C-alpha cells in the first residue's frame, strides 16, 4: 500500500490510512499482521540475566532482518546495567524494554531506548508517574500500550490493567510522550487489526486522531531511527 501524504498528530482525519504494527513476536503472528498492516516490526524477546553472546546475537539479528526487514529487540531483565549495555552496543534493531520493575522502567527511559512496553506489567500500579513521563519526553522514549496482557487477564485483572493504562495515557498526553498501540502478539490468535487497536486507544481516553497517531505518526518517527 502507498504511504500517502505526510501527516501530523493533530489532524482530525487522514486522506489515506497507513497503519504500523510495532511489536509481534512470532512468525505466525507476523504473517497475519502483515496482511492487515502496511508495516510490521518483528520483535525478538531477549531474556537477560547476564551479558548475551554478542556474536551469536549479531548473526541472529542479521537473519531476522533478512526475513522480516524491520526488527526490534525486547529486553526482559531485572538488571538495569544490561539495558545500558545493549543500548551502548547499538544493535541494528529497535530496542524495547519490557516494563514492570520500577528500577528497570526508569533505567530504560534514562538509557534512551526506543520504547518501554507496558510499564505496569505485573504491577499493582501503573509503574509510570510524572517523573518518568518527564524523562520519557526528554529522551524521546515511546510507551508501548500492549493488548496481549488484556487478552490473557481474568475480568478483575482486566479492569485493573485498563485503569493503569488509562492513567499512563493521561501522563503520556500531558507530557507529549511518544507512544504506540500494539498487539504484542506472541501467537496468531493474539493479533488484532488496526481498527481494534484504535478501539483500545479510545477506551483509554484517546480521541480518534490520537489513536490513529499511535498507529501511524509516532511509529513512523520511531522507524525513521532504523
mmCIF file of N, CA, C and O in Angstrom, residues 42-84:
data_model
loop_
_atom_site.group_PDB
_atom_site.id
_atom_site.type_symbol
_atom_site.label_atom_id
_atom_site.label_comp_id
_atom_site.label_asym_id
_atom_site.label_seq_id
_atom_site.Cartn_x
_atom_site.Cartn_y
_atom_site.Cartn_z
ATOM 1 N N UNK A 42 9.007 -7.097 13.538
ATOM 2 C CA UNK A 42 9.162 -8.393 14.209
ATOM 3 C C UNK A 42 10.041 -8.201 15.438
ATOM 4 O O UNK A 42 11.133 -7.626 15.355
ATOM 5 N N UNK A 43 9.569 -8.670 16.570
ATOM 6 C CA UNK A 43 10.286 -8.483 17.833
ATOM 7 C C UNK A 43 10.869 -9.798 18.338
ATOM 8 O O UNK A 43 10.148 -10.792 18.461
ATOM 9 N N UNK A 44 12.167 -9.763 18.631
ATOM 10 C CA UNK A 44 12.817 -10.899 19.273
ATOM 11 C C UNK A 44 12.898 -10.627 20.764
ATOM 12 O O UNK A 44 13.465 -9.617 21.190
ATOM 13 N N UNK A 45 12.329 -11.520 21.557
ATOM 14 C CA UNK A 45 12.404 -11.384 23.008
ATOM 15 C C UNK A 45 13.762 -11.886 23.490
ATOM 16 O O UNK A 45 14.191 -12.986 23.144
ATOM 17 N N UNK A 46 14.438 -11.065 24.284
ATOM 18 C CA UNK A 46 15.766 -11.393 24.782
ATOM 19 C C UNK A 46 15.743 -11.334 26.303
ATOM 20 O O UNK A 46 15.779 -10.256 26.892
ATOM 21 N N UNK A 47 15.648 -12.490 26.942
ATOM 22 C CA UNK A 47 15.617 -12.568 28.399
ATOM 23 C C UNK A 47 17.059 -12.610 28.902
ATOM 24 O O UNK A 47 17.817 -13.520 28.553
ATOM 25 N N UNK A 48 17.437 -11.614 29.711
ATOM 26 C CA UNK A 48 18.831 -11.467 30.112
ATOM 27 C C UNK A 48 18.995 -11.511 31.624
ATOM 28 O O UNK A 48 18.332 -10.778 32.352
ATOM 29 N N UNK A 49 19.912 -12.365 32.069
ATOM 30 C CA UNK A 49 20.395 -12.340 33.447
ATOM 31 C C UNK A 49 21.866 -11.949 33.489
ATOM 32 O O UNK A 49 22.400 -11.610 34.548
ATOM 33 N N UNK A 50 22.497 -12.033 32.312
ATOM 34 C CA UNK A 50 23.900 -11.627 32.160
ATOM 35 C C UNK A 50 24.086 -11.195 30.714
ATOM 36 O O UNK A 50 23.149 -11.261 29.912
ATOM 37 N N UNK A 51 25.279 -10.755 30.384
ATOM 38 C CA UNK A 51 25.532 -10.285 29.023
ATOM 39 C C UNK A 51 25.272 -11.394 28.005
ATOM 40 O O UNK A 51 25.641 -12.552 28.232
ATOM 41 N N UNK A 52 24.644 -11.054 26.882
ATOM 42 C CA UNK A 52 24.401 -12.075 25.855
ATOM 43 C C UNK A 52 25.671 -12.417 25.089
ATOM 44 O O UNK A 52 26.691 -11.732 25.207
ATOM 45 N N UNK A 53 25.581 -13.460 24.288
ATOM 46 C CA UNK A 53 26.643 -13.794 23.346
ATOM 47 C C UNK A 53 26.484 -12.834 22.164
ATOM 48 O O UNK A 53 25.626 -13.029 21.305
ATOM 49 N N UNK A 54 27.279 -11.785 22.150
ATOM 50 C CA UNK A 54 27.079 -10.732 21.162
ATOM 51 C C UNK A 54 27.295 -11.207 19.733
ATOM 52 O O UNK A 54 26.599 -10.769 18.812
ATOM 53 N N UNK A 55 28.228 -12.086 19.530
ATOM 54 C CA UNK A 55 28.483 -12.588 18.185
ATOM 55 C C UNK A 55 27.277 -13.365 17.660
ATOM 56 O O UNK A 55 26.834 -13.160 16.525
ATOM 57 N N UNK A 56 26.748 -14.251 18.499
ATOM 58 C CA UNK A 56 25.585 -15.036 18.091
ATOM 59 C C UNK A 56 24.366 -14.140 17.890
ATOM 60 O O UNK A 56 23.585 -14.336 16.945
ATOM 61 N N UNK A 57 24.197 -13.154 18.766
ATOM 62 C CA UNK A 57 23.049 -12.254 18.644
ATOM 63 C C UNK A 57 23.139 -11.432 17.361
ATOM 64 O O UNK A 57 22.130 -11.228 16.668
ATOM 65 N N UNK A 58 24.328 -10.975 17.043
ATOM 66 C CA UNK A 58 24.516 -10.207 15.809
ATOM 67 C C UNK A 58 24.116 -11.028 14.587
ATOM 68 O O UNK A 58 23.432 -10.529 13.684
ATOM 69 N N UNK A 59 24.518 -12.285 14.566
ATOM 70 C CA UNK A 59 24.176 -13.143 13.439
ATOM 71 C C UNK A 59 22.673 -13.412 13.386
ATOM 72 O O UNK A 59 22.069 -13.424 12.307
ATOM 73 N N UNK A 60 22.063 -13.627 14.544
ATOM 74 C CA UNK A 60 20.622 -13.874 14.570
ATOM 75 C C UNK A 60 19.843 -12.654 14.084
ATOM 76 O O UNK A 60 18.876 -12.775 13.320
ATOM 77 N N UNK A 61 20.263 -11.473 14.500
ATOM 78 C CA UNK A 61 19.592 -10.256 14.047
ATOM 79 C C UNK A 61 19.737 -10.077 12.535
ATOM 80 O O UNK A 61 18.804 -9.616 11.864
ATOM 81 N N UNK A 62 20.884 -10.436 12.015
ATOM 82 C CA UNK A 62 21.087 -10.344 10.566
ATOM 83 C C UNK A 62 20.092 -11.236 9.832
ATOM 84 O O UNK A 62 19.469 -10.807 8.842
ATOM 85 N N UNK A 63 19.915 -12.459 10.322
ATOM 86 C CA UNK A 63 18.968 -13.396 9.700
ATOM 87 C C UNK A 63 17.536 -12.852 9.812
ATOM 88 O O UNK A 63 16.753 -12.911 8.854
ATOM 89 N N UNK A 64 17.195 -12.302 10.977
ATOM 90 C CA UNK A 64 15.841 -11.768 11.181
ATOM 91 C C UNK A 64 15.587 -10.563 10.280
ATOM 92 O O UNK A 64 14.486 -10.415 9.735
ATOM 93 N N UNK A 65 16.572 -9.701 10.107
ATOM 94 C CA UNK A 65 16.396 -8.549 9.214
ATOM 95 C C UNK A 65 16.178 -8.997 7.783
ATOM 96 O O UNK A 65 15.373 -8.412 7.048
ATOM 97 N N UNK A 66 16.896 -10.042 7.387
ATOM 98 C CA UNK A 66 16.723 -10.560 6.030
ATOM 99 C C UNK A 66 15.325 -11.133 5.837
ATOM 100 O O UNK A 66 14.740 -11.024 4.748
ATOM 101 N N UNK A 67 14.777 -11.731 6.896
ATOM 102 C CA UNK A 67 13.456 -12.360 6.797
ATOM 103 C C UNK A 67 12.317 -11.362 6.948
ATOM 104 O O UNK A 67 11.291 -11.467 6.267
ATOM 105 N N UNK A 68 12.483 -10.397 7.861
ATOM 106 C CA UNK A 68 11.362 -9.532 8.229
ATOM 107 C C UNK A 68 11.581 -8.049 7.938
ATOM 108 O O UNK A 68 10.624 -7.274 8.021
ATOM 109 N N UNK A 69 12.790 -7.649 7.652
ATOM 110 C CA UNK A 69 13.040 -6.243 7.373
ATOM 111 C C UNK A 69 13.267 -5.442 8.649
ATOM 112 O O UNK A 69 14.399 -5.227 9.058
ATOM 113 N N UNK A 70 12.198 -5.034 9.279
ATOM 114 C CA UNK A 70 12.284 -4.211 10.491
ATOM 115 C C UNK A 70 12.196 -5.092 11.723
ATOM 116 O O UNK A 70 11.249 -5.863 11.886
ATOM 117 N N UNK A 71 13.195 -4.967 12.613
ATOM 118 C CA UNK A 71 13.326 -5.872 13.750
ATOM 119 C C UNK A 71 13.543 -5.064 15.026
ATOM 120 O O UNK A 71 14.208 -4.024 15.017
ATOM 121 N N UNK A 72 12.961 -5.557 16.125
ATOM 122 C CA UNK A 72 13.180 -4.977 17.446
ATOM 123 C C UNK A 72 13.680 -6.053 18.397
ATOM 124 O O UNK A 72 13.372 -7.242 18.232
ATOM 125 N N UNK A 73 14.460 -5.620 19.379
ATOM 126 C CA UNK A 73 14.873 -6.484 20.484
ATOM 127 C C UNK A 73 14.064 -6.088 21.707
ATOM 128 O O UNK A 73 14.085 -4.917 22.112
ATOM 129 N N UNK A 74 13.341 -7.035 22.313
ATOM 130 C CA UNK A 74 12.641 -6.776 23.564
ATOM 131 C C UNK A 74 13.492 -7.313 24.705
ATOM 132 O O UNK A 74 13.645 -8.530 24.867
ATOM 133 N N UNK A 75 14.052 -6.418 25.502
ATOM 134 C CA UNK A 75 14.895 -6.827 26.625
ATOM 135 C C UNK A 75 14.019 -7.095 27.838
ATOM 136 O O UNK A 75 13.252 -6.225 28.270
ATOM 137 N N UNK A 76 14.131 -8.287 28.367
ATOM 138 C CA UNK A 76 13.415 -8.679 29.586
ATOM 139 C C UNK A 76 14.478 -8.967 30.636
ATOM 140 O O UNK A 76 15.217 -9.949 30.534
ATOM 141 N N UNK A 77 14.586 -8.098 31.637
ATOM 142 C CA UNK A 77 15.634 -8.254 32.631
ATOM 143 C C UNK A 77 15.262 -7.523 33.911
ATOM 144 O O UNK A 77 14.393 -6.647 33.898
ATOM 145 N N UNK A 78 15.919 -7.891 34.996
ATOM 146 C CA UNK A 78 15.778 -7.169 36.259
ATOM 147 C C UNK A 78 17.013 -6.329 36.553
ATOM 148 O O UNK A 78 17.093 -5.700 37.606
ATOM 149 N N UNK A 79 17.964 -6.334 35.609
ATOM 150 C CA UNK A 79 19.239 -5.654 35.827
ATOM 151 C C UNK A 79 19.368 -4.441 34.905
ATOM 152 O O UNK A 79 19.618 -4.596 33.699
ATOM 153 N N UNK A 80 19.218 -3.231 35.448
ATOM 154 C CA UNK A 80 19.337 -2.030 34.620
ATOM 155 C C UNK A 80 20.641 -1.936 33.847
ATOM 156 O O UNK A 80 20.673 -1.397 32.734
ATOM 157 N N UNK A 81 21.729 -2.443 34.412
ATOM 158 C CA UNK A 81 23.023 -2.347 33.733
ATOM 159 C C UNK A 81 23.010 -3.057 32.380
ATOM 160 O O UNK A 81 23.714 -2.650 31.444
ATOM 161 N N UNK A 82 22.215 -4.116 32.262
ATOM 162 C CA UNK A 82 22.147 -4.848 30.998
ATOM 163 C C UNK A 82 21.416 -4.050 29.923
ATOM 164 O O UNK A 82 21.711 -4.183 28.741
ATOM 165 N N UNK A 83 20.472 -3.232 30.344
ATOM 166 C CA UNK A 83 19.790 -2.361 29.385
ATOM 167 C C UNK A 83 20.787 -1.379 28.792
ATOM 168 O O UNK A 83 20.852 -1.174 27.574
ATOM 169 N N UNK A 84 21.589 -0.765 29.653
ATOM 170 C CA UNK A 84 22.592 0.195 29.172
ATOM 171 C C UNK A 84 23.623 -0.490 28.280
ATOM 172 O O UNK A 84 24.083 0.089 27.285
#
